[in-house]
Short mmCIF file of C-alpha atoms in Angstrom, two decimals:
data_model
loop_
_atom_site.label_atom_id
_atom_site.label_comp_id
_atom_site.label_asym_id
_atom_site.label_seq_id
_atom_site.Cartn_x
_atom_site.Cartn_y
_atom_site.Cartn_z
CA UNK O 705 0.07 -0.13 -0.18
CA UNK O 706 1.21 3.56 -1.11
CA UNK O 707 1.82 6.01 2.26
CA UNK O 708 -0.50 8.34 2.43
CA UNK O 709 -2.12 11.42 4.71
CA UNK O 710 -5.83 11.37 6.23
CA UNK O 711 -7.10 14.81 7.70
CA UNK O 712 -10.52 14.07 9.16
CA UNK O 713 -12.81 17.37 9.15
CA UNK O 714 -14.20 18.67 12.63
CA UNK O 715 -17.92 18.64 11.43
CA UNK O 716 -20.89 17.61 13.35
CA UNK O 717 -23.54 15.59 11.44
CA UNK O 718 -27.19 14.82 12.27
CA UNK O 719 -28.65 12.15 10.01
CA UNK O 720 -32.49 11.50 9.86
CA UNK O 721 -36.08 11.88 9.01
CA UNK O 722 -37.57 14.79 11.15
CA UNK O 723 -34.09 16.13 12.15
CA UNK O 724 -35.02 19.58 11.65
CA UNK O 725 -36.92 19.39 15.00
CA UNK O 726 -33.58 19.15 16.72
CA UNK O 727 -32.64 22.76 15.15
CA UNK O 728 -32.88 24.39 18.53
CA UNK O 729 -31.14 21.66 20.27
CA UNK O 730 -28.20 22.22 18.04
CA UNK O 731 -27.67 25.80 18.44
CA UNK O 732 -27.58 25.37 22.09
CA UNK O 733 -24.94 22.63 21.34
CA UNK O 734 -23.10 25.70 19.75
CA UNK O 735 -23.99 28.07 22.54
CA UNK O 736 -25.88 30.13 20.15
CA UNK O 737 -28.77 32.23 20.57
CA UNK O 738 -29.29 35.07 17.96
CA UNK O 739 -29.42 33.18 14.68
CA UNK O 740 -29.72 34.71 11.13
CA UNK O 741 -31.73 32.38 8.91
CA UNK O 742 -30.29 32.66 5.37
CA UNK O 743 -31.72 31.67 2.21
CA UNK O 744 -32.71 32.17 -1.38
CA UNK O 745 -35.43 34.29 -2.32
CA UNK O 746 -37.22 31.31 -3.70
CA UNK O 747 -36.93 29.57 -0.36
CA UNK O 748 -37.80 32.56 1.91
CA UNK O 749 -41.33 30.87 2.94
CA UNK O 750 -38.97 27.74 4.08
CA UNK O 751 -36.61 29.94 5.78
CA UNK O 752 -39.46 32.19 7.88
CA UNK O 753 -40.90 28.56 8.64
CA UNK O 754 -37.46 27.72 10.41
CA UNK O 755 -37.33 31.26 12.08
CA UNK O 756 -40.83 30.72 13.76
CA UNK O 757 -39.47 27.25 14.84
CA UNK O 758 -36.24 29.30 16.66
CA UNK O 759 -38.53 31.47 18.52
CA UNK O 760 -36.62 33.96 20.26
CA UNK O 761 -33.44 32.06 19.49
CA UNK O 762 -34.13 33.47 15.89
CA UNK O 763 -33.49 37.41 14.61
CA UNK O 764 -34.11 37.50 11.16
CA UNK O 765 -34.05 36.17 7.72
CA UNK O 766 -31.86 37.23 4.83
CA UNK O 767 -33.20 35.60 1.65
CA UNK O 768 -31.02 37.12 -1.14
CA UNK O 769 -28.31 34.55 -1.70
CA UNK O 770 -27.40 34.05 -4.96
CA UNK O 771 -25.55 31.43 -7.26
CA UNK O 772 -21.96 31.72 -7.27
CA UNK O 773 -21.98 33.42 -4.12
CA UNK O 774 -21.44 36.94 -5.60
CA UNK O 775 -19.49 39.53 -3.24
CA UNK O 776 -21.91 42.36 -3.57
CA UNK O 777 -24.65 39.79 -1.93
CA UNK O 778 -22.17 38.90 0.83
CA UNK O 779 -21.46 42.42 1.20
CA UNK O 780 -25.23 43.14 1.87
CA UNK O 781 -25.71 40.28 4.29
CA UNK O 782 -23.05 41.45 6.13
CA UNK O 783 -24.99 44.83 6.80
CA UNK O 784 -27.95 42.70 8.26
CA UNK O 785 -25.19 40.41 10.49
CA UNK O 786 -23.88 43.36 12.14
CA UNK O 787 -27.64 45.27 12.49
CA UNK O 788 -28.96 42.23 14.18
CA UNK O 789 -25.86 41.51 16.44
CA UNK O 790 -25.98 37.87 14.81
CA UNK O 791 -23.97 35.06 16.83
CA UNK O 792 -24.51 32.45 14.12
CA UNK O 793 -26.20 31.76 10.75
CA UNK O 794 -28.67 28.73 9.61
CA UNK O 795 -28.60 28.08 6.05
CA UNK O 796 -31.24 26.27 4.72
CA UNK O 797 -31.24 25.62 0.78
CA UNK O 798 -28.45 24.05 -1.62
CA UNK O 799 -25.12 25.29 -2.52
CA UNK O 800 -26.01 29.07 -3.05
CA UNK O 801 -27.40 29.46 0.40
CA UNK O 802 -24.75 27.65 2.24
CA UNK O 803 -22.09 29.44 0.24
CA UNK O 804 -23.54 32.84 1.56
CA UNK O 805 -23.35 31.05 4.96
CA UNK O 806 -19.30 30.40 4.39
CA UNK O 807 -18.59 33.79 3.24
CA UNK O 808 -20.02 35.20 6.20
CA UNK O 809 -18.31 32.61 8.63
CA UNK O 810 -15.43 33.86 6.50
CA UNK O 811 -15.35 37.50 7.38
CA UNK O 812 -16.81 36.96 10.93
CA UNK O 813 -15.68 34.01 12.53
CA UNK O 814 -19.75 33.18 13.52
CA UNK O 815 -20.87 29.53 13.67
CA UNK O 816 -22.75 28.18 10.69
CA UNK O 817 -25.21 25.69 10.90
CA UNK O 818 -26.11 24.11 7.32
CA UNK O 819 -29.32 22.43 6.23
CA UNK O 820 -29.13 21.33 2.79
CA UNK O 821 -32.12 20.67 0.54
CA UNK O 822 -30.45 19.36 -2.35
CA UNK O 823 -27.38 17.06 -2.98
CA UNK O 824 -24.88 19.53 -3.98
CA UNK O 825 -22.28 18.80 -0.90
CA UNK O 826 -21.01 22.05 -0.03
CA UNK O 827 -21.74 21.59 3.55
CA UNK O 828 -19.27 19.06 4.12
CA UNK O 829 -16.28 21.40 2.50
CA UNK O 830 -13.96 23.72 3.79
CA UNK O 831 -14.12 25.47 0.38
CA UNK O 832 -15.60 29.00 -0.54
CA UNK O 833 -15.88 30.11 -4.30
CA UNK O 834 -16.95 33.54 -4.66
CA UNK O 835 -17.44 35.73 -7.95
CA UNK O 836 -16.26 39.29 -8.07
CA UNK O 837 -16.44 41.09 -11.43
CA UNK O 838 -17.11 38.18 -13.39
CA UNK O 839 -14.90 35.80 -12.24
CA UNK O 840 -14.73 33.34 -9.54
CA UNK O 841 -12.14 32.19 -7.46
CA UNK O 842 -11.74 29.29 -4.85
CA UNK O 843 -10.00 29.09 -1.61
CA UNK O 844 -9.85 26.27 1.20
CA UNK O 845 -9.95 26.92 4.93
CA UNK O 846 -11.60 25.50 7.87
CA UNK O 847 -12.95 28.88 8.91
CA UNK O 848 -16.02 28.16 6.41
CA UNK O 849 -16.69 24.88 7.26
CA UNK O 850 -19.82 24.49 8.98
CA UNK O 851 -19.66 23.37 12.43
CA UNK O 852 -23.11 21.48 12.30
CA UNK O 853 -24.61 19.88 9.46
CA UNK O 854 -28.49 18.65 9.90
CA UNK O 855 -29.93 16.23 7.31
CA UNK O 856 -33.37 15.96 6.72
CA UNK O 857 -34.43 13.22 4.53
CA UNK O 858 -38.02 14.79 4.51
CA UNK O 859 -36.84 18.15 3.54
CA UNK O 860 -35.75 16.60 0.45
CA UNK O 861 -38.95 14.67 -0.66
CA UNK O 862 -40.29 18.13 -2.49
CA UNK O 863 -36.91 18.57 -4.51
CA UNK O 864 -38.44 18.58 -8.26
CA UNK O 865 -37.00 15.81 -10.72
CA UNK O 866 -34.68 18.20 -12.38
CA UNK O 867 -32.64 19.53 -9.59
CA UNK O 868 -32.46 16.17 -8.00
CA UNK O 869 -30.82 14.52 -10.74
CA UNK O 870 -28.65 17.64 -11.35
CA UNK O 871 -27.45 18.05 -7.71
CA UNK O 872 -26.81 14.56 -7.32
CA UNK O 873 -24.74 14.06 -10.30
CA UNK O 874 -22.93 17.37 -8.95
CA UNK O 875 -22.21 15.28 -6.07
CA UNK O 876 -21.05 12.16 -7.62
CA UNK O 877 -18.38 14.79 -9.60
CA UNK O 878 -17.11 15.77 -6.11
CA UNK O 879 -16.28 11.65 -5.41
CA UNK O 880 -15.00 11.44 -8.79
CA UNK O 881 -12.33 13.70 -8.35
CA UNK O 882 -11.54 12.62 -4.92
CA UNK O 883 -10.58 9.38 -6.59
CA UNK O 884 -7.65 10.30 -8.43
CA UNK O 885 -6.77 13.54 -6.23
CA UNK O 886 -3.52 14.54 -5.64
CA UNK O 887 -3.82 13.64 -2.11
CA UNK O 888 -6.29 10.95 -2.19
CA UNK O 889 -6.12 7.84 0.14
CA UNK O 890 -7.72 4.81 1.01
CA UNK O 891 -10.43 6.05 3.41
CA UNK O 892 -11.66 8.48 0.97
CA UNK O 893 -11.57 6.32 -1.87
CA UNK O 894 -13.83 3.89 0.23
CA UNK O 895 -16.27 6.66 0.70
CA UNK O 896 -16.37 8.04 -2.90
CA UNK O 897 -17.23 4.56 -4.27
CA UNK O 898 -19.82 4.06 -2.05
CA UNK O 899 -21.08 7.61 -2.43
CA UNK O 900 -21.32 7.25 -6.48
CA UNK O 901 -22.93 4.10 -5.83
CA UNK O 902 -25.50 5.45 -3.78
CA UNK O 903 -26.53 8.25 -5.84
CA UNK O 904 -26.52 6.39 -9.15
CA UNK O 905 -28.84 3.55 -7.74
CA UNK O 906 -31.20 6.26 -6.01
CA UNK O 907 -31.11 9.03 -8.82
CA UNK O 908 -32.63 6.90 -11.35
CA UNK O 909 -35.90 5.94 -8.76
CA UNK O 910 -36.27 9.44 -7.84
CA UNK O 911 -36.88 10.60 -11.29
CA UNK O 912 -39.48 8.27 -11.57
CA UNK O 913 -41.04 8.51 -8.13
CA UNK O 914 -39.92 11.59 -6.22
CA UNK O 915 -41.77 10.77 -2.99
CA UNK O 916 -39.94 7.35 -2.54
CA UNK O 917 -38.45 7.69 0.95
CA UNK O 918 -35.77 5.07 0.71
CA UNK O 919 -34.12 6.41 -2.07
CA UNK O 920 -34.26 10.11 -1.23
CA UNK O 921 -32.37 8.75 2.11
CA UNK O 922 -30.14 6.59 -0.47
CA UNK O 923 -29.29 9.86 -2.32
CA UNK O 924 -28.77 11.92 0.94
CA UNK O 925 -26.63 9.47 2.38
CA UNK O 926 -24.84 9.41 -0.86
CA UNK O 927 -24.38 13.10 -1.36
CA UNK O 928 -22.98 13.53 2.52
CA UNK O 929 -20.30 11.09 1.63
CA UNK O 930 -19.31 13.10 -1.98
CA UNK O 931 -19.50 16.40 -0.19
CA UNK O 932 -17.01 14.75 2.58
CA UNK O 933 -14.91 13.80 -0.07
CA UNK O 934 -14.48 16.79 -1.87
CA UNK O 935 -13.99 18.49 1.50
CA UNK O 936 -10.71 16.38 2.44
CA UNK O 937 -8.93 16.27 -0.66
CA UNK O 938 -8.18 18.63 -3.77
CA UNK O 939 -9.99 19.46 -7.01
CA UNK O 940 -8.88 18.86 -10.53
CA UNK O 941 -9.99 19.66 -13.98
CA UNK O 942 -13.61 19.27 -13.52
CA UNK O 943 -13.98 21.44 -11.03
CA UNK O 944 -11.81 23.86 -12.38
CA UNK O 945 -13.87 24.20 -15.51
CA UNK O 946 -17.10 24.48 -14.19
CA UNK O 947 -15.83 27.28 -11.99
CA UNK O 948 -15.13 29.09 -14.91
CA UNK O 949 -18.46 28.19 -16.37
CA UNK O 950 -20.21 29.51 -13.84
CA UNK O 951 -17.99 32.22 -12.66
CA UNK O 952 -17.26 33.60 -15.99
CA UNK O 953 -20.11 32.79 -18.15
CA UNK O 954 -23.25 32.65 -15.24
CA UNK O 955 -23.97 28.94 -16.36
CA UNK O 956 -26.14 27.15 -13.41
CA UNK O 957 -24.01 25.47 -11.17
CA UNK O 958 -25.82 21.60 -10.78
CA UNK O 959 -26.39 21.48 -14.54
CA UNK O 960 -23.04 22.72 -15.78
CA UNK O 961 -21.28 20.34 -13.43
CA UNK O 962 -23.81 17.30 -14.72
CA UNK O 963 -22.82 18.20 -18.19
CA UNK O 964 -19.05 18.77 -18.28
CA UNK O 965 -18.57 15.76 -15.97
CA UNK O 966 -18.54 12.87 -18.43
CA UNK O 967 -15.97 14.77 -20.77
CA UNK O 968 -13.66 15.48 -17.71
CA UNK O 969 -13.93 11.97 -17.02
CA UNK O 970 -12.72 10.86 -20.88
CA UNK O 971 -10.09 13.24 -20.75
CA UNK O 972 -8.45 12.13 -17.26
CA UNK O 973 -9.36 8.25 -18.46
CA UNK O 974 -5.87 7.00 -19.68
CA UNK O 975 -3.90 8.79 -16.37
CA UNK O 976 -6.45 7.62 -13.82
CA UNK O 977 -6.93 3.83 -14.59
CA UNK O 978 -7.86 2.63 -10.89
CA UNK O 979 -10.11 5.34 -10.47
CA UNK O 980 -12.15 4.79 -13.65
CA UNK O 981 -12.48 0.83 -12.24
CA UNK O 982 -13.63 2.23 -9.26
CA UNK O 983 -16.64 4.62 -10.90
CA UNK O 984 -17.23 2.08 -13.24
CA UNK O 985 -17.85 -0.86 -10.20
CA UNK O 986 -20.27 1.65 -8.84
CA UNK O 987 -22.08 2.81 -11.58
CA UNK O 988 -22.23 -0.97 -12.88
CA UNK O 989 -21.14 -0.09 -16.48
CA UNK O 990 -17.86 -0.98 -18.48
CA UNK O 991 -16.87 2.72 -19.42
CA UNK O 992 -17.19 5.36 -16.48
CA UNK O 993 -17.42 8.29 -19.00
CA UNK O 994 -20.35 7.05 -20.81
CA UNK O 995 -21.76 5.58 -17.74
CA UNK O 996 -22.01 9.05 -16.42
CA UNK O 997 -23.43 10.59 -19.40
CA UNK O 998 -26.33 8.11 -19.66
CA UNK O 999 -26.80 8.38 -16.01
CA UNK O 1000 -27.64 11.98 -16.84
CA UNK O 1001 -29.97 10.66 -19.50
CA UNK O 1002 -31.57 8.61 -16.99
CA UNK O 1003 -32.77 11.47 -14.54
CA UNK O 1004 -33.55 13.70 -17.28
CA UNK O 1005 -30.78 16.18 -17.24
CA UNK O 1006 -29.67 18.26 -20.14
CA UNK O 1007 -26.63 16.81 -21.86
CA UNK O 1008 -25.13 19.93 -23.49
CA UNK O 1009 -23.52 23.36 -22.73
CA UNK O 1010 -25.30 24.50 -25.64
CA UNK O 1011 -28.86 24.02 -23.58
CA UNK O 1012 -27.47 26.74 -20.83
CA UNK O 1013 -26.73 29.29 -23.32
CA UNK O 1014 -22.99 28.27 -23.79
CA UNK O 1015 -22.25 28.81 -27.71
CA UNK O 1016 -19.59 27.65 -29.78
CA UNK O 1017 -18.03 31.20 -29.72
CA UNK O 1018 -17.33 30.58 -26.10
CA UNK O 1019 -15.12 27.61 -26.34
CA UNK O 1020 -11.81 29.88 -27.15
CA UNK O 1021 -12.55 32.46 -24.34
CA UNK O 1022 -13.64 29.53 -21.72
CA UNK O 1023 -10.61 27.07 -22.74
CA UNK O 1024 -8.03 30.16 -22.05
CA UNK O 1025 -9.65 30.82 -18.93
CA UNK O 1026 -9.43 27.45 -17.61
CA UNK O 1027 -6.05 26.56 -18.80
CA UNK O 1028 -4.44 30.05 -17.86
CA UNK O 1029 -4.01 28.85 -13.84
CA UNK O 1030 -5.14 25.02 -13.82
CA UNK O 1031 -6.09 23.18 -10.82
CA UNK O 1032 -3.53 20.24 -10.55
CA UNK O 1033 -5.15 17.15 -12.67
CA UNK O 1034 -3.28 13.48 -13.19
CA UNK O 1035 -3.15 14.01 -17.00
CA UNK O 1036 -1.52 17.23 -18.64
CA UNK O 1037 -3.80 19.98 -19.27
CA UNK O 1038 -3.43 21.19 -22.80
CA UNK O 1039 -5.08 24.17 -24.75
CA UNK O 1040 -6.12 21.91 -27.59
CA UNK O 1041 -7.35 19.04 -25.42
CA UNK O 1042 -9.47 21.38 -23.04
CA UNK O 1043 -10.94 23.10 -26.50
CA UNK O 1044 -12.24 19.77 -27.67
CA UNK O 1045 -13.21 19.22 -24.68
CA UNK O 1046 -15.75 21.87 -24.22
CA UNK O 1047 -16.61 21.73 -27.87
CA UNK O 1048 -18.33 18.08 -27.11
CA UNK O 1049 -19.47 19.16 -24.21
CA UNK O 1050 -21.24 22.13 -26.08
CA UNK O 1051 -22.36 20.22 -28.70
CA UNK O 1052 -23.37 17.42 -26.27
CA UNK O 1053 -21.73 14.38 -28.29
CA UNK O 1054 -21.37 10.97 -26.33
CA UNK O 1055 -18.23 11.13 -24.91
CA UNK O 1056 -16.03 7.60 -24.59
CA UNK O 1057 -13.01 7.15 -22.29
CA UNK O 1058 -9.61 7.91 -23.95
CA UNK O 1059 -7.43 5.06 -24.02
CA UNK O 1060 -4.74 7.11 -25.76
CA UNK O 1061 -2.60 10.25 -25.48
CA UNK O 1062 -3.77 13.74 -25.26
CA UNK O 1063 -6.95 14.95 -26.70
#
């Protein structure tokens, strides 16, 4: 066995059905009593319900969280934090809301409780991505890791089919990259394969039966595992591409991850054969890239970046940005290779894992 380093992350996880009822108990565990509830505009009512549940431990709602965590939104939220003398935040929603909670924590040191309602996985990572002047940058620091995560399966039962599928495959992307991360280790590899398998078997069921509680629980379990993987090891090509497309082209987060993942896997396949074997075993397929592509079709997800408004004329600009300061990757990053990858993803061509040299 190769030597490795494993760092466990200091977060508390409460998982089950009806666990939202334990929120006040978890606030007390953190020693907090003036909580600001965060949400997107679409989930404002849900945030108001949480505020009501908190009683005098809740001081307000800020429901302007936005995709890709724009710094101007964070600056606005900071004014509310100061005005209300907040001592912690409670983020209920997906990656946009949880990202805002992280951005506030980075600036204030306030404790966080995250209550995810999608499968994105941001709640389990010490990673913050922020967008300023049309460019998204990321940083990794324990200062943004939520202290407590409450997973309540019941909160996912109303998640629409489309978002269930794309946020689930977004979670799978975290585990996929963990399998060939430079700082990977056997513990994370086990979690990654189990997380991929749990989501791969549950997402098609959910696509046909939104109220299937067993499948919902399996998917949320898989999302937790995949998020923990991303939180423990580094990111590679797939995440660099998605950060570029999201931050600079304003493409929707989960859908972009879903579309790009099979092509990034196809690109990296020659350099990461052991990771490909684990992905194939988890998916129950013979080729990792096509297996991921087919999973997207099984859950009704978009298959081409063109469906999100990314044009063929955008490929050169995106390629230049993604290759300017690339993340570490198991396979060398080339301008021609990334341009071809993005062109294929723009058109939605069926991918096939590479067996030879660079694209």
